[in-house]
mmCIF file of C-alpha atoms in Angstrom:
data_model
loop_
_atom_site.group_PDB
_atom_site.id
_atom_site.type_symbol
_atom_site.label_atom_id
_atom_site.label_comp_id
_atom_site.label_asym_id
_atom_site.label_seq_id
_atom_site.Cartn_x
_atom_site.Cartn_y
_atom_site.Cartn_z
ATOM 1 C CA MET A 1 -129.349 17.202 -113.495
ATOM 2 C CA ASN A 2 -128.869 15.224 -116.687
ATOM 3 C CA LYS A 3 -130.737 12.036 -117.490
ATOM 4 C CA GLN A 4 -127.897 9.755 -116.460
ATOM 5 C CA GLU A 5 -127.708 11.344 -113.009
ATOM 6 C CA PHE A 6 -131.484 11.136 -112.666
ATOM 7 C CA LEU A 7 -131.568 7.443 -113.554
ATOM 8 C CA THR A 8 -128.554 6.577 -111.417
ATOM 9 C CA GLU A 9 -130.206 8.265 -108.461
ATOM 10 C CA ILE A 10 -133.413 6.282 -108.979
ATOM 11 C CA GLY A 11 -131.392 3.081 -109.221
ATOM 12 C CA ARG A 12 -129.542 3.954 -106.048
ATOM 13 C CA ARG A 13 -132.699 4.617 -104.074
ATOM 14 C CA LEU A 14 -134.261 1.387 -105.223
ATOM 15 C CA GLU A 15 -131.187 -0.671 -104.455
ATOM 16 C CA GLY A 16 -132.115 -4.078 -103.110
ATOM 17 C CA PHE A 17 -135.295 -4.387 -105.121
ATOM 18 C CA PRO A 18 -135.542 -7.049 -107.790
ATOM 19 C CA PRO A 19 -133.240 -5.925 -110.620
ATOM 20 C CA GLU A 20 -135.966 -6.260 -113.236
ATOM 21 C CA GLU A 21 -138.108 -3.904 -111.165
ATOM 22 C CA ILE A 22 -135.349 -1.284 -111.132
ATOM 23 C CA GLU A 23 -134.552 -1.783 -114.812
ATOM 24 C CA ARG A 24 -138.172 -1.388 -115.688
ATOM 25 C CA SER A 25 -138.640 1.922 -113.920
ATOM 26 C CA LYS A 26 -135.342 3.254 -115.273
ATOM 27 C CA GLU A 27 -136.367 2.323 -118.812
ATOM 28 C CA TYR A 28 -139.682 4.005 -118.308
ATOM 29 C CA PHE A 29 -138.202 7.301 -117.133
ATOM 30 C CA LEU A 30 -135.485 7.203 -119.785
ATOM 31 C CA GLU A 31 -138.105 6.827 -122.485
ATOM 32 C CA MET A 32 -140.045 9.752 -121.028
ATOM 33 C CA ILE A 33 -136.988 11.978 -120.982
ATOM 34 C CA GLU A 34 -135.963 11.061 -124.513
ATOM 35 C CA ASP A 35 -139.453 11.598 -125.868
ATOM 36 C CA ARG A 36 -139.409 15.081 -124.383
ATOM 37 C CA MET A 37 -136.040 15.833 -125.909
ATOM 38 C CA GLU A 38 -137.386 14.764 -129.292
ATOM 39 C CA ASP A 39 -140.150 17.254 -128.691
ATOM 40 C CA GLY A 40 -137.547 20.028 -128.604
ATOM 41 C CA MET A 41 -136.586 20.258 -124.940
ATOM 42 C CA SER A 42 -132.993 20.248 -123.793
ATOM 43 C CA GLU A 43 -131.833 17.336 -121.653
ATOM 44 C CA GLU A 44 -131.878 19.397 -118.451
ATOM 45 C CA GLU A 45 -135.321 20.795 -119.194
ATOM 46 C CA ALA A 46 -136.680 17.350 -119.940
ATOM 47 C CA VAL A 47 -135.377 15.948 -116.652
ATOM 48 C CA ALA A 48 -136.700 18.919 -114.698
ATOM 49 C CA ASP A 49 -140.078 18.477 -116.375
ATOM 50 C CA ILE A 50 -140.353 14.877 -115.196
ATOM 51 C CA GLY A 51 -140.305 15.998 -111.565
ATOM 52 C CA THR A 52 -138.036 15.196 -108.665
ATOM 53 C CA VAL A 53 -136.408 11.849 -107.915
ATOM 54 C CA ASP A 54 -138.349 11.816 -104.631
ATOM 55 C CA GLU A 55 -141.676 11.963 -106.429
ATOM 56 C CA ALA A 56 -140.634 9.317 -108.907
ATOM 57 C CA VAL A 57 -139.437 6.937 -106.191
ATOM 58 C CA ALA A 58 -142.534 7.553 -104.048
ATOM 59 C CA ASP A 59 -144.772 6.684 -107.004
ATOM 60 C CA ILE A 60 -142.774 3.579 -107.856
ATOM 61 C CA LEU A 61 -143.030 2.430 -104.215
ATOM 62 C CA LYS A 62 -146.743 3.146 -104.013
ATOM 63 C CA ASP A 63 -147.770 -0.099 -105.647
ATOM 64 C CA ILE A 64 -145.166 -2.298 -103.993
ATOM 65 C CA PRO A 65 -146.391 -3.888 -100.738
ATOM 66 C CA LEU A 66 -144.709 -2.819 -97.496
ATOM 67 C CA THR A 67 -143.369 -6.290 -96.743
ATOM 68 C CA LYS A 68 -141.596 -6.399 -100.095
ATOM 69 C CA VAL A 69 -140.004 -2.996 -99.487
ATOM 70 C CA ILE A 70 -138.655 -4.049 -96.103
ATOM 71 C CA LYS A 71 -137.413 -7.373 -97.438
ATOM 72 C CA ALA A 72 -135.599 -5.671 -100.301
ATOM 73 C CA LYS A 73 -134.022 -3.094 -98.047
ATOM 74 C CA MET A 74 -132.997 -5.591 -95.404
ATOM 75 C CA LYS A 75 -131.002 -7.675 -97.852
ATOM 76 C CA PRO A 76 -127.279 -7.341 -97.156
ATOM 77 C CA GLU A 77 -125.157 -5.964 -99.967
ATOM 78 C CA GLY A 78 -122.949 -8.665 -101.353
ATOM 79 C CA LYS A 79 -121.803 -11.664 -99.383
ATOM 80 C CA LEU A 80 -121.394 -11.436 -95.654
ATOM 81 C CA ARG A 81 -117.859 -11.660 -94.394
ATOM 82 C CA ALA A 82 -116.936 -14.206 -91.723
ATOM 83 C CA TRP A 83 -116.617 -11.638 -88.934
ATOM 84 C CA GLU A 84 -119.963 -10.108 -89.927
ATOM 85 C CA ILE A 85 -121.623 -13.477 -89.533
ATOM 86 C CA ILE A 86 -119.934 -13.976 -86.166
ATOM 87 C CA CYS A 87 -121.084 -10.510 -85.070
ATOM 88 C CA LEU A 88 -124.616 -11.292 -86.191
ATOM 89 C CA ILE A 89 -124.671 -14.514 -84.223
ATOM 90 C CA LEU A 90 -123.001 -13.081 -81.113
ATOM 91 C CA GLY A 91 -125.210 -10.011 -81.287
ATOM 92 C CA SER A 92 -128.397 -11.987 -81.780
ATOM 93 C CA PRO A 93 -129.426 -11.769 -78.081
ATOM 94 C CA ILE A 94 -129.539 -8.029 -78.664
ATOM 95 C CA TRP A 95 -130.852 -7.520 -82.179
ATOM 96 C CA VAL A 96 -133.401 -10.333 -82.249
ATOM 97 C CA PRO A 97 -135.397 -8.926 -79.298
ATOM 98 C CA LEU A 98 -135.019 -5.424 -80.756
ATOM 99 C CA LEU A 99 -136.339 -6.586 -84.112
ATOM 100 C CA ILE A 100 -139.225 -8.396 -82.468
ATOM 101 C CA THR A 101 -139.962 -5.298 -80.409
ATOM 102 C CA ALA A 102 -140.037 -3.148 -83.555
ATOM 103 C CA ILE A 103 -142.440 -5.502 -85.288
ATOM 104 C CA VAL A 104 -144.626 -5.749 -82.182
ATOM 105 C CA LEU A 105 -144.631 -1.958 -81.825
ATOM 106 C CA ILE A 106 -145.861 -1.501 -85.373
ATOM 107 C CA PHE A 107 -148.461 -4.184 -84.827
ATOM 108 C CA VAL A 108 -149.573 -2.658 -81.514
ATOM 109 C CA TRP A 109 -149.823 0.767 -83.114
ATOM 110 C CA TYR A 110 -152.327 -0.567 -85.644
ATOM 111 C CA ILE A 111 -154.258 -2.401 -82.943
ATOM 112 C CA VAL A 112 -154.381 0.669 -80.689
ATOM 113 C CA ILE A 113 -155.683 3.042 -83.331
ATOM 114 C CA TRP A 114 -158.335 0.566 -84.396
ATOM 115 C CA VAL A 115 -159.322 -0.466 -80.884
ATOM 116 C CA ILE A 116 -160.261 3.131 -80.147
ATOM 117 C CA VAL A 117 -162.510 3.240 -83.183
ATOM 118 C CA ILE A 118 -164.015 -0.169 -82.513
ATOM 119 C CA SER A 119 -164.745 0.616 -78.856
ATOM 120 C CA PHE A 120 -166.573 3.777 -79.921
ATOM 121 C CA PHE A 121 -168.654 1.741 -82.338
ATOM 122 C CA VAL A 122 -169.435 -0.803 -79.618
ATOM 123 C CA VAL A 123 -170.589 1.974 -77.297
ATOM 124 C CA ASP A 124 -172.745 3.357 -80.071
ATOM 125 C CA LEU A 125 -174.227 -0.074 -80.735
ATOM 126 C CA ALA A 126 -174.884 -0.523 -77.003
ATOM 127 C CA LEU A 127 -176.735 2.797 -76.901
ATOM 128 C CA PHE A 128 -178.837 1.739 -79.847
ATOM 129 C CA ALA A 129 -179.584 -1.721 -78.388
ATOM 130 C CA SER A 130 -180.492 -0.406 -74.948
ATOM 131 C CA GLY A 131 -182.715 2.225 -76.539
ATOM 132 C CA LEU A 132 -184.494 -0.485 -78.502
ATOM 133 C CA ALA A 133 -184.841 -2.626 -75.380
ATOM 134 C CA ALA A 134 -186.245 0.306 -73.407
ATOM 135 C CA ILE A 135 -188.904 0.892 -76.036
ATOM 136 C CA VAL A 136 -189.896 -2.789 -76.109
ATOM 137 C CA VAL A 137 -190.099 -2.954 -72.314
ATOM 138 C CA GLY A 138 -192.048 0.306 -72.224
ATOM 139 C CA VAL A 139 -194.589 -0.895 -74.778
ATOM 140 C CA ILE A 140 -195.097 -4.226 -72.988
ATOM 141 C CA SER A 141 -195.494 -2.644 -69.550
ATOM 142 C CA LEU A 142 -197.920 -0.078 -70.979
ATOM 143 C CA ALA A 143 -200.587 -2.766 -70.810
ATOM 144 C CA GLN A 144 -199.890 -3.616 -67.172
ATOM 145 C CA LEU A 145 -198.934 -0.364 -65.428
ATOM 146 C CA GLU A 146 -200.137 3.208 -65.159
ATOM 147 C CA PRO A 147 -199.010 5.000 -68.335
ATOM 148 C CA ALA A 148 -196.612 7.514 -66.730
ATOM 149 C CA ALA A 149 -193.671 5.203 -66.042
ATOM 150 C CA PRO A 150 -193.825 3.223 -69.323
ATOM 151 C CA VAL A 151 -194.059 6.472 -71.352
ATOM 152 C CA LEU A 152 -190.975 7.746 -69.545
ATOM 153 C CA VAL A 153 -189.135 4.514 -70.420
ATOM 154 C CA ILE A 154 -190.203 4.713 -74.068
ATOM 155 C CA GLY A 155 -189.082 8.340 -74.210
ATOM 156 C CA THR A 156 -185.717 7.424 -72.773
ATOM 157 C CA GLY A 157 -185.378 4.654 -75.333
ATOM 158 C CA LEU A 158 -186.129 7.080 -78.165
ATOM 159 C CA CYS A 159 -183.523 9.496 -76.779
ATOM 160 C CA LEU A 160 -180.896 6.742 -76.652
ATOM 161 C CA ILE A 161 -181.583 5.695 -80.229
ATOM 162 C CA GLY A 162 -181.450 9.329 -81.332
ATOM 163 C CA ILE A 163 -178.084 9.830 -79.647
ATOM 164 C CA SER A 164 -176.669 6.666 -81.165
ATOM 165 C CA ILE A 165 -177.757 7.696 -84.667
ATOM 166 C CA LEU A 166 -176.271 11.172 -84.221
ATOM 167 C CA LEU A 167 -173.021 9.662 -82.958
ATOM 168 C CA PHE A 168 -172.784 7.309 -85.914
ATOM 169 C CA ILE A 169 -171.877 10.022 -88.431
ATOM 170 C CA PRO A 170 -168.810 11.432 -86.649
ATOM 171 C CA LEU A 171 -167.783 7.840 -85.874
ATOM 172 C CA LEU A 172 -167.707 7.000 -89.587
ATOM 173 C CA LYS A 173 -165.488 10.041 -90.097
ATOM 174 C CA LEU A 174 -163.227 8.838 -87.292
ATOM 175 C CA ALA A 175 -162.931 5.413 -88.934
ATOM 176 C CA LYS A 176 -161.990 7.086 -92.227
ATOM 177 C CA VAL A 177 -159.349 9.233 -90.550
ATOM 178 C CA THR A 178 -157.973 6.162 -88.796
ATOM 179 C CA GLY A 179 -157.740 4.314 -92.084
ATOM 180 C CA LYS A 180 -155.781 7.211 -93.562
ATOM 181 C CA LEU A 181 -153.539 7.267 -90.504
ATOM 182 C CA GLY A 182 -152.803 3.578 -91.003
ATOM 183 C CA LYS A 183 -151.859 4.152 -94.643
ATOM 184 C CA LYS A 184 -149.685 7.112 -93.689
ATOM 185 C CA THR A 185 -147.865 4.974 -91.141
ATOM 186 C CA ALA A 186 -147.147 2.350 -93.796
ATOM 187 C CA LEU A 187 -145.810 5.023 -96.154
ATOM 188 C CA TRP A 188 -143.718 6.495 -93.349
ATOM 189 C CA ILE A 189 -142.134 3.128 -92.589
ATOM 190 C CA LYS A 190 -141.487 2.591 -96.307
ATOM 191 C CA SER A 191 -139.847 5.978 -96.703
ATOM 192 C CA TRP A 192 -137.791 5.351 -93.572
ATOM 193 C CA PHE A 193 -136.280 2.286 -95.184
ATOM 194 C CA VAL A 194 -135.574 4.112 -98.416
ATOM 195 C CA ARG A 195 -134.129 7.189 -96.731
ATOM 196 C CA ARG A 196 -131.812 5.074 -94.599
ATOM 197 C CA LYS A 197 -130.096 4.013 -97.806
ATOM 198 C CA LYS A 198 -129.700 7.573 -99.018
ATOM 199 C CA ASN A 199 -127.862 8.724 -95.917
ATOM 200 C CA ALA A 200 -125.665 5.661 -95.715
ATOM 201 C CA MET B 1 -161.426 16.073 -106.786
ATOM 202 C CA GLU B 2 -161.857 13.271 -104.267
ATOM 203 C CA VAL B 3 -158.867 10.915 -104.273
ATOM 204 C CA GLN B 4 -160.859 7.715 -104.749
ATOM 205 C CA ILE B 5 -162.792 9.120 -107.683
ATOM 206 C CA LYS B 6 -159.653 10.490 -109.278
ATOM 207 C CA ARG B 7 -157.851 7.163 -108.966
ATOM 208 C CA GLY B 8 -160.659 5.321 -110.698
ATOM 209 C CA LEU B 9 -160.959 7.992 -113.371
ATOM 210 C CA LEU B 10 -157.235 7.923 -114.125
ATOM 211 C CA ASP B 11 -157.338 4.193 -114.855
ATOM 212 C CA VAL B 12 -160.225 4.657 -117.238
ATOM 213 C CA CYS B 13 -158.658 7.742 -118.855
ATOM 214 C CA VAL B 14 -155.471 5.828 -119.642
ATOM 215 C CA LEU B 15 -157.524 3.019 -121.172
ATOM 216 C CA ALA B 16 -159.465 5.595 -123.190
ATOM 217 C CA ALA B 17 -156.194 7.071 -124.472
ATOM 218 C CA ILE B 18 -155.285 3.729 -126.075
ATOM 219 C CA LYS B 19 -158.829 2.759 -126.983
ATOM 220 C CA TYR B 20 -158.499 3.238 -130.763
ATOM 221 C CA LYS B 21 -154.768 3.259 -131.280
ATOM 222 C CA ASP B 22 -151.792 1.806 -129.417
ATOM 223 C CA SER B 23 -149.827 4.535 -127.733
ATOM 224 C CA TYR B 24 -146.731 5.207 -125.647
ATOM 225 C CA GLY B 25 -146.242 6.940 -122.291
ATOM 226 C CA TYR B 26 -145.465 10.468 -123.359
ATOM 227 C CA GLN B 27 -148.217 10.443 -125.986
ATOM 228 C CA ILE B 28 -150.756 9.220 -123.414
ATOM 229 C CA ILE B 29 -149.863 12.105 -121.118
ATOM 230 C CA LYS B 30 -150.136 14.609 -123.959
ATOM 231 C CA ASP B 31 -153.483 13.192 -125.075
ATOM 232 C CA MET B 32 -154.883 13.368 -121.561
ATOM 233 C CA LYS B 33 -153.571 16.837 -120.829
ATOM 234 C CA PRO B 34 -156.615 18.850 -121.996
ATOM 235 C CA TYR B 35 -158.852 16.749 -119.749
ATOM 236 C CA MET B 36 -156.723 15.711 -116.817
ATOM 237 C CA GLN B 37 -153.254 16.747 -115.690
ATOM 238 C CA ILE B 38 -151.045 13.793 -114.926
ATOM 239 C CA SER B 39 -147.332 13.465 -114.329
ATOM 240 C CA GLU B 40 -144.962 10.752 -115.572
ATOM 241 C CA SER B 41 -144.441 9.326 -112.143
ATOM 242 C CA THR B 42 -148.209 9.144 -111.542
ATOM 243 C CA LEU B 43 -148.692 7.319 -114.811
ATOM 244 C CA TYR B 44 -146.113 4.665 -113.991
ATOM 245 C CA PRO B 45 -148.026 2.792 -111.253
ATOM 246 C CA ILE B 46 -151.249 3.125 -113.243
ATOM 247 C CA LEU B 47 -149.732 1.423 -116.285
ATOM 248 C CA ARG B 48 -148.336 -1.298 -114.049
ATOM 249 C CA ARG B 49 -151.667 -1.798 -112.340
ATOM 250 C CA LEU B 50 -153.481 -2.022 -115.662
ATOM 251 C CA GLU B 51 -150.907 -4.428 -117.044
ATOM 252 C CA GLU B 52 -151.115 -6.641 -113.976
ATOM 253 C CA GLY B 53 -154.895 -6.529 -114.228
ATOM 254 C CA LYS B 54 -154.557 -7.708 -117.868
ATOM 255 C CA MET B 55 -156.323 -4.570 -119.105
ATOM 256 C CA LEU B 56 -153.471 -3.812 -121.474
ATOM 257 C CA THR B 57 -150.411 -5.451 -122.983
ATOM 258 C CA VAL B 58 -146.992 -3.955 -123.594
ATOM 259 C CA TYR B 59 -144.661 -4.336 -126.546
ATOM 260 C CA SER B 60 -141.496 -2.534 -127.635
ATOM 261 C CA VAL B 61 -140.965 -0.805 -130.962
ATOM 262 C CA GLU B 62 -137.724 0.578 -132.266
ATOM 263 C CA HIS B 63 -137.827 4.314 -132.688
ATOM 264 C CA ASN B 64 -134.861 6.507 -133.661
ATOM 265 C CA GLY B 65 -132.373 3.884 -132.582
ATOM 266 C CA ARG B 66 -133.957 3.230 -129.197
ATOM 267 C CA LEU B 67 -136.807 1.177 -127.839
ATOM 268 C CA ARG B 68 -140.136 2.648 -127.021
ATOM 269 C CA LYS B 69 -142.847 0.819 -125.131
ATOM 270 C CA TYR B 70 -146.297 0.765 -126.686
ATOM 271 C CA TYR B 71 -149.452 -0.116 -124.822
ATOM 272 C CA ARG B 72 -152.340 -1.997 -126.381
ATOM 273 C CA ILE B 73 -155.748 -2.365 -124.805
ATOM 274 C CA THR B 74 -157.039 -5.914 -124.244
ATOM 275 C CA GLU B 75 -160.576 -7.211 -124.402
ATOM 276 C CA LYS B 76 -160.745 -6.989 -120.622
ATOM 277 C CA GLY B 77 -159.694 -3.345 -120.846
ATOM 278 C CA GLN B 78 -162.374 -2.661 -123.444
ATOM 279 C CA LYS B 79 -164.915 -4.248 -121.137
ATOM 280 C CA ARG B 80 -163.762 -2.098 -118.253
ATOM 281 C CA LEU B 81 -164.322 0.975 -120.440
ATOM 282 C CA SER B 82 -167.816 -0.064 -121.497
ATOM 283 C CA ASP B 83 -168.680 -0.967 -117.887
ATOM 284 C CA PHE B 84 -167.530 2.476 -116.871
ATOM 285 C CA THR B 85 -169.614 4.274 -119.515
ATOM 286 C CA ALA B 86 -172.668 2.244 -118.558
ATOM 287 C CA GLU B 87 -172.169 3.134 -114.912
ATOM 288 C CA TRP B 88 -171.581 6.742 -115.805
ATOM 289 C CA LYS B 89 -174.869 6.943 -117.710
ATOM 290 C CA GLU B 90 -176.606 6.022 -114.495
ATOM 291 C CA ILE B 91 -174.688 8.656 -112.578
ATOM 292 C CA MET B 92 -175.508 11.259 -115.224
ATOM 293 C CA SER B 93 -179.217 10.537 -114.945
ATOM 294 C CA VAL B 94 -178.961 11.030 -111.189
ATOM 295 C CA TYR B 95 -177.025 14.215 -111.839
ATOM 296 C CA SER B 96 -179.731 15.622 -114.103
ATOM 297 C CA PHE B 97 -182.285 14.696 -111.468
ATOM 298 C CA ILE B 98 -180.303 16.618 -108.834
ATOM 299 C CA MET B 99 -179.930 19.621 -111.086
ATOM 300 C CA ARG B 100 -183.617 19.656 -112.003
ATOM 301 C CA GLU B 101 -184.559 19.724 -108.342
ATOM 302 C CA SER B 102 -182.316 22.685 -107.699
ATOM 303 C CA ASP B 103 -183.791 24.507 -110.730
ATOM 304 C CA ALA B 104 -187.273 24.032 -109.332
ATOM 305 C CA ASP B 105 -186.201 25.595 -106.022
ATOM 306 C CA GLU B 106 -185.234 28.886 -107.579
#
């Protein structure tokens, strides 16, 4: 691949983004390739050394928010023709609900993965709170009752607190994994929008 | 290396590469190479992030009939570097404490 092909491909993948954004990344990679060639590499070697177009595009996208990516990719190319507008309007009972469904699905996905984590944390907190309560009740009733029952209650409370503390560590891990999953989903949706262009 | 740590380190490394002298992309990568491997496409978002954070400024210089972008560190960037070194001193003292403990175990 020569540098022109490399840059054209980057431009093509980023189609729909603000032109200055595309120009900027093209300039950057062009400068990198030319600096390498000055260093004694051939054009092909220099391009190969930069890495693949996929990597370059993924890194360019990394710092652009998801909403901006979708907006850029949703923009129609050129002006809409009359029949396209008519189709859009006539088809709106179909595509509007579909679009809303897609957005809701993404939203629900994020809620679902986080609700699981949050409910675990709530259970953990409940264990801790009930353990604490058991100890308090046990200590108070120690003064009024025979020691056997209050000691049992205090012991139970200690057990509950112990369990909740032990559970807390894997729960933190779970939250971390969930966070990563959320990020991966965002990247997946981004790449879906970019790939769609490539196949078109 | 842990991703979060690496991300933070990369920002600081790029600032360090232009600390004394303005530099351009390829030179920054070459300067960093002995210490940290970094690819062109990784550098791109870092430079953007630093520029948006006003840690560096960009200007173009003509070179062999084409334009080359040079990066200059700003006062804010210098501060970020000195903050980092101050923080790192603390971490190093903790590190030596950890290592001393493990020496005593043996």
